[in-house]
PDB file of C-alpha atoms in Angstrom:
ATOM      1  CA  MET N   1      22.927  23.604 -20.809  1.00  0.00           C
ATOM      2  CA  PRO N   2      25.287  21.439 -18.624  1.00  0.00           C
ATOM      3  CA  TYR N   3      23.765  19.087 -16.117  1.00  0.00           C
ATOM      4  CA  GLU N   4      24.155  20.072 -12.484  1.00  0.00           C
ATOM      5  CA  PHE N   5      24.797  16.941 -10.307  1.00  0.00           C
ATOM      6  CA  ARG N   6      22.964  17.296  -7.076  1.00  0.00           C
ATOM      7  CA  ALA N   7      23.650  14.510  -4.489  1.00  0.00           C
ATOM      8  CA  GLU N   8      20.150  14.757  -3.068  1.00  0.00           C
ATOM      9  CA  ASP N   9      18.725  13.565  -6.436  1.00  0.00           C
ATOM     10  CA  TRP N  10      20.588  10.192  -6.130  1.00  0.00           C
ATOM     11  CA  LEU N  11      20.415   7.146  -3.823  1.00  0.00           C
ATOM     12  CA  THR N  12      22.922   4.458  -3.092  1.00  0.00           C
ATOM     13  CA  THR N  13      21.999   0.818  -3.778  1.00  0.00           C
ATOM     14  CA  ALA N  14      21.350   0.401  -0.008  1.00  0.00           C
ATOM     15  CA  GLN N  15      19.128   3.466   0.204  1.00  0.00           C
ATOM     16  CA  ALA N  16      17.160   2.543  -3.004  1.00  0.00           C
ATOM     17  CA  ALA N  17      16.731  -1.034  -1.654  1.00  0.00           C
ATOM     18  CA  GLU N  18      15.386   0.161   1.566  1.00  0.00           C
ATOM     19  CA  LEU N  19      12.810   2.394  -0.037  1.00  0.00           C
ATOM     20  CA  LEU N  20      11.770  -0.601  -2.192  1.00  0.00           C
ATOM     21  CA  GLY N  21      11.576  -2.939   0.687  1.00  0.00           C
ATOM     22  CA  LEU N  22      14.453  -5.119  -0.630  1.00  0.00           C
ATOM     23  CA  SER N  23      17.872  -6.127   0.592  1.00  0.00           C
ATOM     24  CA  ALA N  24      20.794  -4.403  -1.188  1.00  0.00           C
ATOM     25  CA  GLY N  25      21.870  -7.832  -2.495  1.00  0.00           C
ATOM     26  CA  SER N  26      18.498  -8.439  -4.000  1.00  0.00           C
ATOM     27  CA  LEU N  27      18.556  -5.136  -5.789  1.00  0.00           C
ATOM     28  CA  ARG N  28      22.064  -5.834  -7.051  1.00  0.00           C
ATOM     29  CA  ALA N  29      20.955  -9.284  -8.275  1.00  0.00           C
ATOM     30  CA  ARG N  30      17.975  -7.824 -10.118  1.00  0.00           C
ATOM     31  CA  ARG N  31      20.167  -5.113 -11.761  1.00  0.00           C
ATOM     32  CA  SER N  32      22.756  -7.639 -12.951  1.00  0.00           C
ATOM     33  CA  GLU N  33      20.057 -10.049 -14.224  1.00  0.00           C
ATOM     34  CA  GLY N  34      18.391  -7.203 -16.108  1.00  0.00           C
ATOM     35  CA  ARG N  35      15.167  -7.512 -14.062  1.00  0.00           C
ATOM     36  CA  GLU N  36      15.488  -3.934 -12.588  1.00  0.00           C
ATOM     37  CA  ARG N  37      14.969  -1.114 -14.993  1.00  0.00           C
ATOM     38  CA  LEU N  38      15.338   1.824 -12.636  1.00  0.00           C
ATOM     39  CA  PRO N  39      17.586   4.531 -13.991  1.00  0.00           C
ATOM     40  CA  HIS N  40      21.072   4.361 -12.502  1.00  0.00           C
ATOM     41  CA  ILE N  41      24.704   5.307 -13.136  1.00  0.00           C
ATOM     42  CA  ARG N  42      27.939   3.696 -12.094  1.00  0.00           C
ATOM     43  CA  VAL N  43      30.625   5.970 -10.545  1.00  0.00           C
ATOM     44  CA  GLY N  44      33.671   3.784 -10.010  1.00  0.00           C
ATOM     45  CA  ASN N  45      32.440   0.866  -7.947  1.00  0.00           C
ATOM     46  CA  THR N  46      29.417   2.763  -6.700  1.00  0.00           C
ATOM     47  CA  VAL N  47      25.952   2.479  -8.340  1.00  0.00           C
ATOM     48  CA  LEU N  48      23.614   5.463  -7.810  1.00  0.00           C
ATOM     49  CA  TYR N  49      19.853   5.412  -8.542  1.00  0.00           C
ATOM     50  CA  GLN N  50      17.805   8.466  -9.441  1.00  0.00           C
ATOM     51  CA  ARG N  51      15.676   9.279  -6.494  1.00  0.00           C
ATOM     52  CA  ALA N  52      12.378  10.226  -8.170  1.00  0.00           C
ATOM     53  CA  PRO N  53      11.845   6.980 -10.101  1.00  0.00           C
ATOM     54  CA  VAL N  54      12.798   4.842  -7.126  1.00  0.00           C
ATOM     55  CA  GLU N  55      10.312   6.758  -4.936  1.00  0.00           C
ATOM     56  CA  ARG N  56       7.588   6.317  -7.657  1.00  0.00           C
ATOM     57  CA  ALA N  57       8.390   2.598  -7.873  1.00  0.00           C
ATOM     58  CA  ALA N  58       8.227   2.292  -4.030  1.00  0.00           C
ATOM     59  CA  GLU N  59       4.768   3.952  -4.043  1.00  0.00           C
ATOM     60  CA  ARG N  60       3.642   1.451  -6.542  1.00  0.00           C
ATOM     61  CA  GLY N  61       5.018  -1.402  -4.456  1.00  0.00           C
ATOM     62  CA  ALA N  62       7.448  -2.393  -7.216  1.00  0.00           C
ATOM     63  CA  GLY N  63       9.943  -4.044  -4.891  1.00  0.00           C
ATOM     64  CA  GLN N  64       7.552  -6.728  -3.734  1.00  0.00           C
TER      65      GLN N  64
END
């Protein structure tokens, strides 16, 4: 079964960072250093995070 890409299931780096209580730069640094394990994909120069895992991490206070 092919995957249906739904834009509402994904967040930009800025959106994910806001939910986590971080700056976008901090989230980018964590990702590049391997300290951030949230599922994400790269589309050209844009990185998109899966919404559900980011929301769960935000509920746990994982950005702090």
